[in-house]
Amino acid sequence: MTILDEINANKRREVAAAKAKISLEELKLSPFFKRTPHSLKAALQTEGASGIIAEFKTKSPSKGEINSGVEVTKVTSAYVAAGVSGLSVLTDHQYFGGSFENLAKARFANPHTPILRKDFMLDPYQVYEAKAHGADLILLIAASLSKEEMLLLSETAKELGLEVLVEVHAEDEIEKLNPLVDLVGVNNRNLKTFEVDVETSVRLSKQLPADMVRISESGLSSVENIHYLRKAGFDGFLMGENFMKSENPGKACAEFISKL
């Protein structure tokens, strides 16, 4: 069993428990259900955009604790002040130290910035959770879903006005894309070995639909990485650990963007 298999099995148990505790109708009563979501796709295509999607993540399976001494409101507000195009907030608690509370706090603190709910989405119920806690888009990991499951989750997202970011890791996952997908992220981290190679983005980008907005994820640590990937057709760059491992993630983000 891979770490992804383990995470997905745990996530299915979590979702079953959540369904038993909070109904869809209760989720729909959230004030966030009335707001119009922001478009990360549009933000990335805005002239002069940094393209940086800064992530709030306090730990990971591969790195363990990254930074448990920071507060989500302070960090995400500093990210936005630094000029990011969007935010990513982890909501998986067991493996990444995330929470819905963090997502909601990030939304309250940054009302005009697109926010991704970063989690392992396997059930339409989770899309309603994302909307109820202030997300503007969801992540679908191609390695975790069949083509049919991905379509169902995409349709649910569209019904709720959310954008869809699909993450791919290998060539055979590209065929799972559907017309409802707004953005494609290429994860440079091999989910089986956890090795990182930025060339994965370049290689897979050549096989993506020409009009697809591209985001490179994982292992980005230098301005040179960003310039290289822009030339390869990428508009967005998801960065978490590079900033979060700093004592002051917001300052690290501002310094990085100032050099772009």
PDB file of C-alpha atoms in Angstrom:
ATOM      1  CA  MET A   1       0.000   0.000   0.000  1.00  0.00           C
ATOM      2  CA  THR A   2       1.390   3.426  -0.982  1.00  0.00           C
ATOM      3  CA  ILE A   3       1.085   6.484   1.238  1.00  0.00           C
ATOM      4  CA  LEU A   4      -1.592   7.784  -1.159  1.00  0.00           C
ATOM      5  CA  ASP A   5      -3.587   4.562  -0.735  1.00  0.00           C
ATOM      6  CA  GLU A   6      -3.280   4.896   3.037  1.00  0.00           C
ATOM      7  CA  ILE A   7      -4.388   8.534   2.989  1.00  0.00           C
ATOM      8  CA  ASN A   8      -7.358   7.774   0.740  1.00  0.00           C
ATOM      9  CA  ALA A   9      -8.506   4.889   2.934  1.00  0.00           C
ATOM     10  CA  ASN A  10      -8.363   7.165   5.975  1.00  0.00           C
ATOM     11  CA  LYS A  11     -10.157   9.923   4.074  1.00  0.00           C
ATOM     12  CA  ARG A  12     -13.046   7.613   3.204  1.00  0.00           C
ATOM     13  CA  ARG A  13     -13.487   6.847   6.893  1.00  0.00           C
ATOM     14  CA  GLU A  14     -13.375  10.566   7.722  1.00  0.00           C
ATOM     15  CA  VAL A  15     -15.984  11.397   5.080  1.00  0.00           C
ATOM     16  CA  ALA A  16     -18.328   8.663   6.298  1.00  0.00           C
ATOM     17  CA  ALA A  17     -18.073  10.030   9.831  1.00  0.00           C
ATOM     18  CA  ALA A  18     -18.638  13.609   8.640  1.00  0.00           C
ATOM     19  CA  LYS A  19     -21.734  12.614   6.661  1.00  0.00           C
ATOM     20  CA  ALA A  20     -23.190  11.017   9.768  1.00  0.00           C
ATOM     21  CA  LYS A  21     -22.546  14.165  11.779  1.00  0.00           C
ATOM     22  CA  ILE A  22     -23.374  17.038   9.400  1.00  0.00           C
ATOM     23  CA  SER A  23     -25.934  16.841   6.600  1.00  0.00           C
ATOM     24  CA  LEU A  24     -25.699  18.506   3.198  1.00  0.00           C
ATOM     25  CA  GLU A  25     -28.578  20.746   4.216  1.00  0.00           C
ATOM     26  CA  GLU A  26     -26.620  21.931   7.240  1.00  0.00           C
ATOM     27  CA  LEU A  27     -23.563  22.634   5.085  1.00  0.00           C
ATOM     28  CA  LYS A  28     -25.747  24.712   2.769  1.00  0.00           C
ATOM     29  CA  LEU A  29     -26.682  26.962   5.701  1.00  0.00           C
ATOM     30  CA  SER A  30     -23.116  28.270   5.900  1.00  0.00           C
ATOM     31  CA  PRO A  31     -22.818  32.001   5.095  1.00  0.00           C
ATOM     32  CA  PHE A  32     -20.104  31.109   2.595  1.00  0.00           C
ATOM     33  CA  PHE A  33     -22.709  29.368   0.416  1.00  0.00           C
ATOM     34  CA  LYS A  34     -24.095  32.786  -0.494  1.00  0.00           C
ATOM     35  CA  ARG A  35     -20.797  34.266  -1.712  1.00  0.00           C
ATOM     36  CA  THR A  36     -19.664  34.280  -5.329  1.00  0.00           C
ATOM     37  CA  PRO A  37     -16.369  32.371  -5.589  1.00  0.00           C
ATOM     38  CA  HIS A  38     -13.276  33.981  -7.094  1.00  0.00           C
ATOM     39  CA  SER A  39     -11.511  32.603 -10.168  1.00  0.00           C
ATOM     40  CA  LEU A  40      -7.936  31.410  -9.763  1.00  0.00           C
ATOM     41  CA  LYS A  41      -7.817  30.821 -13.505  1.00  0.00           C
ATOM     42  CA  ALA A  42      -8.563  34.493 -14.161  1.00  0.00           C
ATOM     43  CA  ALA A  43      -6.115  35.617 -11.477  1.00  0.00           C
ATOM     44  CA  LEU A  44      -3.297  33.629 -13.056  1.00  0.00           C
ATOM     45  CA  GLN A  45      -4.031  35.052 -16.497  1.00  0.00           C
ATOM     46  CA  THR A  46      -4.078  38.666 -15.306  1.00  0.00           C
ATOM     47  CA  GLU A  47      -1.277  40.718 -16.812  1.00  0.00           C
ATOM     48  CA  GLY A  48       1.571  41.194 -14.372  1.00  0.00           C
ATOM     49  CA  ALA A  49       0.387  38.433 -12.022  1.00  0.00           C
ATOM     50  CA  SER A  50       3.111  36.781  -9.947  1.00  0.00           C
ATOM     51  CA  GLY A  51       1.571  33.375 -10.586  1.00  0.00           C
ATOM     52  CA  ILE A  52       2.537  32.270  -7.090  1.00  0.00           C
ATOM     53  CA  ILE A  53      -0.045  30.199  -5.209  1.00  0.00           C
ATOM     54  CA  ALA A  54       1.227  30.195  -1.641  1.00  0.00           C
ATOM     55  CA  GLU A  55       0.274  27.294   0.573  1.00  0.00           C
ATOM     56  CA  PHE A  56      -0.392  27.106   4.291  1.00  0.00           C
ATOM     57  CA  LYS A  57       0.875  23.689   5.390  1.00  0.00           C
ATOM     58  CA  THR A  58       2.355  22.862   8.787  1.00  0.00           C
ATOM     59  CA  LYS A  59       3.430  19.256   8.144  1.00  0.00           C
ATOM     60  CA  SER A  60       3.554  16.548   5.482  1.00  0.00           C
ATOM     61  CA  PRO A  61       4.123  12.772   5.294  1.00  0.00           C
ATOM     62  CA  SER A  62       7.466  13.255   3.563  1.00  0.00           C
ATOM     63  CA  LYS A  63       8.856  16.062   5.753  1.00  0.00           C
ATOM     64  CA  GLY A  64       7.068  15.618   9.067  1.00  0.00           C
ATOM     65  CA  GLU A  65       6.625  18.873  11.020  1.00  0.00           C
ATOM     66  CA  ILE A  66       7.392  21.882   8.831  1.00  0.00           C
ATOM     67  CA  ASN A  67       6.293  24.813  10.966  1.00  0.00           C
ATOM     68  CA  SER A  68       3.794  24.393  13.787  1.00  0.00           C
ATOM     69  CA  GLY A  69       4.472  27.779  15.341  1.00  0.00           C
ATOM     70  CA  VAL A  70       2.665  29.980  12.814  1.00  0.00           C
ATOM     71  CA  GLU A  71      -0.916  31.228  12.612  1.00  0.00           C
ATOM     72  CA  VAL A  72      -2.968  30.919   9.424  1.00  0.00           C
ATOM     73  CA  THR A  73      -4.513  34.409   9.433  1.00  0.00           C
ATOM     74  CA  LYS A  74      -1.167  36.137   9.863  1.00  0.00           C
ATOM     75  CA  VAL A  75       0.619  33.998   7.273  1.00  0.00           C
ATOM     76  CA  THR A  76      -2.037  34.083   4.556  1.00  0.00           C
ATOM     77  CA  SER A  77      -2.575  37.831   4.969  1.00  0.00           C
ATOM     78  CA  ALA A  78       1.164  38.340   4.553  1.00  0.00           C
ATOM     79  CA  TYR A  79       1.117  36.132   1.474  1.00  0.00           C
ATOM     80  CA  VAL A  80      -1.606  38.293  -0.073  1.00  0.00           C
ATOM     81  CA  ALA A  81       0.233  41.482   0.818  1.00  0.00           C
ATOM     82  CA  ALA A  82       3.313  40.015  -0.879  1.00  0.00           C
ATOM     83  CA  GLY A  83       1.407  39.725  -4.162  1.00  0.00           C
ATOM     84  CA  VAL A  84       0.415  36.085  -4.551  1.00  0.00           C
ATOM     85  CA  SER A  85      -2.152  35.162  -7.188  1.00  0.00           C
ATOM     86  CA  GLY A  86      -3.887  32.686  -4.921  1.00  0.00           C
ATOM     87  CA  LEU A  87      -3.776  30.733  -1.678  1.00  0.00           C
ATOM     88  CA  SER A  88      -3.834  27.028  -0.922  1.00  0.00           C
ATOM     89  CA  VAL A  89      -4.944  25.815   2.492  1.00  0.00           C
ATOM     90  CA  LEU A  90      -4.619  22.207   3.659  1.00  0.00           C
ATOM     91  CA  THR A  91      -7.694  20.773   5.338  1.00  0.00           C
ATOM     92  CA  ASP A  92      -6.408  17.216   5.923  1.00  0.00           C
ATOM     93  CA  HIS A  93      -5.523  17.031   9.612  1.00  0.00           C
ATOM     94  CA  GLN A  94      -3.960  13.627  10.160  1.00  0.00           C
ATOM     95  CA  TYR A  95      -1.246  13.818   7.514  1.00  0.00           C
ATOM     96  CA  PHE A  96      -0.863  17.561   6.876  1.00  0.00           C
ATOM     97  CA  GLY A  97      -1.962  19.289  10.076  1.00  0.00           C
ATOM     98  CA  GLY A  98      -4.757  21.118   8.255  1.00  0.00           C
ATOM     99  CA  SER A  99      -8.320  21.989   9.256  1.00  0.00           C
ATOM    100  CA  PHE A 100     -11.546  23.584   8.104  1.00  0.00           C
ATOM    101  CA  GLU A 101     -10.939  26.215  10.748  1.00  0.00           C
ATOM    102  CA  ASN A 102      -7.760  27.244   8.934  1.00  0.00           C
ATOM    103  CA  LEU A 103      -9.628  27.435   5.634  1.00  0.00           C
ATOM    104  CA  ALA A 104     -12.385  29.604   7.101  1.00  0.00           C
ATOM    105  CA  LYS A 105      -9.884  31.879   8.865  1.00  0.00           C
ATOM    106  CA  ALA A 106      -7.954  32.338   5.611  1.00  0.00           C
ATOM    107  CA  ARG A 107     -11.192  33.244   3.837  1.00  0.00           C
ATOM    108  CA  PHE A 108     -12.245  35.811   6.453  1.00  0.00           C
ATOM    109  CA  ALA A 109      -8.788  37.394   6.406  1.00  0.00           C
ATOM    110  CA  ASN A 110      -8.512  37.455   2.597  1.00  0.00           C
ATOM    111  CA  PRO A 111     -11.983  38.057   1.141  1.00  0.00           C
ATOM    112  CA  HIS A 112     -10.811  38.900  -2.385  1.00  0.00           C
ATOM    113  CA  THR A 113      -8.182  36.203  -3.017  1.00  0.00           C
ATOM    114  CA  PRO A 114      -8.883  32.816  -4.675  1.00  0.00           C
ATOM    115  CA  ILE A 115      -8.409  29.983  -2.174  1.00  0.00           C
ATOM    116  CA  LEU A 116      -7.903  26.317  -2.967  1.00  0.00           C
ATOM    117  CA  ARG A 117      -9.141  23.671  -0.567  1.00  0.00           C
ATOM    118  CA  LYS A 118      -6.136  21.314  -0.627  1.00  0.00           C
ATOM    119  CA  ASP A 119      -7.259  17.832   0.358  1.00  0.00           C
ATOM    120  CA  PHE A 120      -7.912  14.348  -0.984  1.00  0.00           C
ATOM    121  CA  MET A 121     -11.303  14.678  -2.656  1.00  0.00           C
ATOM    122  CA  LEU A 122     -13.119  11.375  -3.158  1.00  0.00           C
ATOM    123  CA  ASP A 123     -16.796  12.141  -2.556  1.00  0.00           C
ATOM    124  CA  PRO A 124     -19.211  14.892  -3.713  1.00  0.00           C
ATOM    125  CA  TYR A 125     -19.906  15.604  -0.033  1.00  0.00           C
ATOM    126  CA  GLN A 126     -16.393  17.043   0.237  1.00  0.00           C
ATOM    127  CA  VAL A 127     -17.163  19.561  -2.508  1.00  0.00           C
ATOM    128  CA  TYR A 128     -20.039  20.890  -0.387  1.00  0.00           C
ATOM    129  CA  GLU A 129     -17.643  21.057   2.576  1.00  0.00           C
ATOM    130  CA  ALA A 130     -15.245  23.131   0.476  1.00  0.00           C
ATOM    131  CA  LYS A 131     -17.988  25.595  -0.461  1.00  0.00           C
ATOM    132  CA  ALA A 132     -19.277  25.733   3.131  1.00  0.00           C
ATOM    133  CA  HIS A 133     -15.857  26.718   4.494  1.00  0.00           C
ATOM    134  CA  GLY A 134     -15.014  29.405   1.968  1.00  0.00           C
ATOM    135  CA  ALA A 135     -13.020  27.706  -0.810  1.00  0.00           C
ATOM    136  CA  ASP A 136     -13.111  28.940  -4.401  1.00  0.00           C
ATOM    137  CA  LEU A 137     -11.781  25.771  -5.997  1.00  0.00           C
ATOM    138  CA  ILE A 138     -11.067  22.145  -5.240  1.00  0.00           C
ATOM    139  CA  LEU A 139      -8.198  19.803  -6.033  1.00  0.00           C
ATOM    140  CA  LEU A 140      -8.811  16.485  -7.759  1.00  0.00           C
ATOM    141  CA  ILE A 141      -5.859  14.092  -7.740  1.00  0.00           C
ATOM    142  CA  ALA A 142      -5.969  11.964 -10.880  1.00  0.00           C
ATOM    143  CA  ALA A 143      -4.062   9.130  -9.214  1.00  0.00           C
ATOM    144  CA  SER A 144      -6.874   8.780  -6.650  1.00  0.00           C
ATOM    145  CA  LEU A 145      -9.868   8.872  -8.985  1.00  0.00           C
ATOM    146  CA  SER A 146     -11.331   7.095 -11.982  1.00  0.00           C
ATOM    147  CA  LYS A 147     -12.357   9.120 -15.023  1.00  0.00           C
ATOM    148  CA  GLU A 148     -16.004   8.709 -13.985  1.00  0.00           C
ATOM    149  CA  GLU A 149     -15.361   9.804 -10.402  1.00  0.00           C
ATOM    150  CA  MET A 150     -13.458  12.842 -11.611  1.00  0.00           C
ATOM    151  CA  LEU A 151     -16.349  13.851 -13.873  1.00  0.00           C
ATOM    152  CA  LEU A 152     -18.875  13.484 -11.039  1.00  0.00           C
ATOM    153  CA  LEU A 153     -16.788  15.639  -8.690  1.00  0.00           C
ATOM    154  CA  SER A 154     -16.211  18.211 -11.443  1.00  0.00           C
ATOM    155  CA  GLU A 155     -19.949  18.400 -12.123  1.00  0.00           C
ATOM    156  CA  THR A 156     -20.648  18.901  -8.418  1.00  0.00           C
ATOM    157  CA  ALA A 157     -18.064  21.684  -8.228  1.00  0.00           C
ATOM    158  CA  LYS A 158     -19.594  23.458 -11.207  1.00  0.00           C
ATOM    159  CA  GLU A 159     -23.077  23.220  -9.681  1.00  0.00           C
ATOM    160  CA  LEU A 160     -21.689  25.075  -6.657  1.00  0.00           C
ATOM    161  CA  GLY A 161     -19.750  27.644  -8.680  1.00  0.00           C
ATOM    162  CA  LEU A 162     -16.315  26.275  -7.768  1.00  0.00           C
ATOM    163  CA  GLU A 163     -13.356  25.870 -10.097  1.00  0.00           C
ATOM    164  CA  VAL A 164     -11.610  22.538 -10.594  1.00  0.00           C
ATOM    165  CA  LEU A 165      -7.862  21.978 -10.427  1.00  0.00           C
ATOM    166  CA  VAL A 166      -6.783  18.501 -11.501  1.00  0.00           C
ATOM    167  CA  GLU A 167      -3.388  17.228 -10.396  1.00  0.00           C
ATOM    168  CA  VAL A 168      -1.496  14.784 -12.601  1.00  0.00           C
ATOM    169  CA  HIS A 169       1.762  12.962 -11.961  1.00  0.00           C
ATOM    170  CA  ALA A 170       2.139  10.757 -15.046  1.00  0.00           C
ATOM    171  CA  GLU A 171       1.208  10.530 -18.714  1.00  0.00           C
ATOM    172  CA  ASP A 172      -1.545   7.931 -18.250  1.00  0.00           C
ATOM    173  CA  GLU A 173      -3.475  10.273 -15.929  1.00  0.00           C
ATOM    174  CA  ILE A 174      -3.988  12.962 -18.576  1.00  0.00           C
ATOM    175  CA  GLU A 175      -6.771  11.011 -20.268  1.00  0.00           C
ATOM    176  CA  LYS A 176      -8.890  11.446 -17.128  1.00  0.00           C
ATOM    177  CA  LEU A 177      -9.320  15.179 -17.836  1.00  0.00           C
ATOM    178  CA  ASN A 178     -12.800  16.381 -18.783  1.00  0.00           C
ATOM    179  CA  PRO A 179     -14.197  19.612 -20.287  1.00  0.00           C
ATOM    180  CA  LEU A 180     -15.197  20.950 -16.842  1.00  0.00           C
ATOM    181  CA  VAL A 181     -11.589  21.123 -15.614  1.00  0.00           C
ATOM    182  CA  ASP A 182     -10.367  24.722 -15.268  1.00  0.00           C
ATOM    183  CA  LEU A 183      -6.707  24.185 -14.440  1.00  0.00           C
ATOM    184  CA  VAL A 184      -4.183  21.362 -14.520  1.00  0.00           C
ATOM    185  CA  GLY A 185      -1.441  21.016 -11.951  1.00  0.00           C
ATOM    186  CA  VAL A 186       1.595  18.867 -12.594  1.00  0.00           C
ATOM    187  CA  ASN A 187       3.002  17.507  -9.349  1.00  0.00           C
ATOM    188  CA  ASN A 188       6.759  17.172  -9.572  1.00  0.00           C
ATOM    189  CA  ARG A 189       6.766  14.765  -6.614  1.00  0.00           C
ATOM    190  CA  ASN A 190       6.546  11.049  -7.332  1.00  0.00           C
ATOM    191  CA  LEU A 191       3.815   9.849  -4.955  1.00  0.00           C
ATOM    192  CA  LYS A 192       5.446   6.425  -4.641  1.00  0.00           C
ATOM    193  CA  THR A 193       9.048   7.451  -3.993  1.00  0.00           C
ATOM    194  CA  PHE A 194       8.522  11.114  -2.935  1.00  0.00           C
ATOM    195  CA  GLU A 195      11.423  12.099  -5.184  1.00  0.00           C
ATOM    196  CA  VAL A 196      11.023  15.521  -6.813  1.00  0.00           C
ATOM    197  CA  ASP A 197      11.957  16.456 -10.378  1.00  0.00           C
ATOM    198  CA  VAL A 198      10.897  19.778 -11.949  1.00  0.00           C
ATOM    199  CA  GLU A 199      11.380  18.231 -15.377  1.00  0.00           C
ATOM    200  CA  THR A 200       8.170  16.281 -14.735  1.00  0.00           C
ATOM    201  CA  SER A 201       6.239  19.525 -15.307  1.00  0.00           C
ATOM    202  CA  VAL A 202       8.037  20.225 -18.570  1.00  0.00           C
ATOM    203  CA  ARG A 203       7.560  16.688 -19.861  1.00  0.00           C
ATOM    204  CA  LEU A 204       3.853  16.418 -19.075  1.00  0.00           C
ATOM    205  CA  SER A 205       3.077  19.971 -20.188  1.00  0.00           C
ATOM    206  CA  LYS A 206       3.804  18.993 -23.773  1.00  0.00           C
ATOM    207  CA  GLN A 207       0.992  16.441 -23.623  1.00  0.00           C
ATOM    208  CA  LEU A 208      -1.678  18.668 -22.096  1.00  0.00           C
ATOM    209  CA  PRO A 209      -4.384  20.404 -24.170  1.00  0.00           C
ATOM    210  CA  ALA A 210      -2.949  23.580 -25.684  1.00  0.00           C
ATOM    211  CA  ASP A 211      -5.519  25.891 -24.075  1.00  0.00           C
ATOM    212  CA  MET A 212      -5.175  24.444 -20.569  1.00  0.00           C
ATOM    213  CA  VAL A 213      -3.951  26.745 -17.793  1.00  0.00           C
ATOM    214  CA  ARG A 214      -0.971  25.018 -16.190  1.00  0.00           C
ATOM    215  CA  ILE A 215       0.269  25.015 -12.603  1.00  0.00           C
ATOM    216  CA  SER A 216       3.538  23.445 -11.493  1.00  0.00           C
ATOM    217  CA  GLU A 217       3.500  21.933  -8.002  1.00  0.00           C
ATOM    218  CA  SER A 218       6.125  20.693  -5.521  1.00  0.00           C
ATOM    219  CA  GLY A 219       9.850  21.211  -5.332  1.00  0.00           C
ATOM    220  CA  LEU A 220       9.884  24.829  -6.468  1.00  0.00           C
ATOM    221  CA  SER A 221      12.511  26.721  -4.523  1.00  0.00           C
ATOM    222  CA  SER A 222      14.176  29.275  -6.782  1.00  0.00           C
ATOM    223  CA  VAL A 223      13.326  32.207  -9.018  1.00  0.00           C
ATOM    224  CA  GLU A 224      15.146  30.292 -11.764  1.00  0.00           C
ATOM    225  CA  ASN A 225      12.583  27.489 -11.405  1.00  0.00           C
ATOM    226  CA  ILE A 226       9.760  29.972 -12.041  1.00  0.00           C
ATOM    227  CA  HIS A 227      11.411  31.573 -15.086  1.00  0.00           C
ATOM    228  CA  TYR A 228      12.191  28.144 -16.546  1.00  0.00           C
ATOM    229  CA  LEU A 229       8.642  26.891 -16.083  1.00  0.00           C
ATOM    230  CA  ARG A 230       7.074  30.081 -17.474  1.00  0.00           C
ATOM    231  CA  LYS A 231       9.002  29.457 -20.686  1.00  0.00           C
ATOM    232  CA  ALA A 232       7.572  25.929 -20.672  1.00  0.00           C
ATOM    233  CA  GLY A 233       4.014  27.336 -20.638  1.00  0.00           C
ATOM    234  CA  PHE A 234       3.136  27.449 -16.937  1.00  0.00           C
ATOM    235  CA  ASP A 235       1.038  30.267 -15.466  1.00  0.00           C
ATOM    236  CA  GLY A 236       0.893  29.138 -11.838  1.00  0.00           C
ATOM    237  CA  PHE A 237       3.386  27.895  -9.281  1.00  0.00           C
ATOM    238  CA  LEU A 238       2.189  26.221  -6.099  1.00  0.00           C
ATOM    239  CA  MET A 239       4.689  26.799  -3.308  1.00  0.00           C
ATOM    240  CA  GLY A 240       4.294  25.783   0.299  1.00  0.00           C
ATOM    241  CA  GLU A 241       7.258  24.236   2.010  1.00  0.00           C
ATOM    242  CA  ASN A 242       9.735  26.747   0.582  1.00  0.00           C
ATOM    243  CA  PHE A 243       7.957  29.538   2.475  1.00  0.00           C
ATOM    244  CA  MET A 244       6.510  27.594   5.397  1.00  0.00           C
ATOM    245  CA  LYS A 245       9.876  26.274   6.593  1.00  0.00           C
ATOM    246  CA  SER A 246      10.913  29.881   7.220  1.00  0.00           C
ATOM    247  CA  GLU A 247      10.416  31.487  10.625  1.00  0.00           C
ATOM    248  CA  ASN A 248       8.424  34.197   8.817  1.00  0.00           C
ATOM    249  CA  PRO A 249       6.680  32.617   5.789  1.00  0.00           C
ATOM    250  CA  GLY A 250       5.092  35.884   4.653  1.00  0.00           C
ATOM    251  CA  LYS A 251       8.419  37.684   4.596  1.00  0.00           C
ATOM    252  CA  ALA A 252      10.022  34.788   2.718  1.00  0.00           C
ATOM    253  CA  CYS A 253       7.224  34.944   0.150  1.00  0.00           C
ATOM    254  CA  ALA A 254       7.561  38.729  -0.281  1.00  0.00           C
ATOM    255  CA  GLU A 255      11.304  38.459  -0.792  1.00  0.00           C
ATOM    256  CA  PHE A 256      10.830  35.701  -3.342  1.00  0.00           C
ATOM    257  CA  ILE A 257       8.181  37.563  -5.371  1.00  0.00           C
ATOM    258  CA  SER A 258      10.287  40.745  -5.345  1.00  0.00           C
ATOM    259  CA  LYS A 259      12.961  38.877  -7.311  1.00  0.00           C
ATOM    260  CA  LEU A 260      10.629  37.587 -10.059  1.00  0.00           C
TER     261      LEU A 260
END
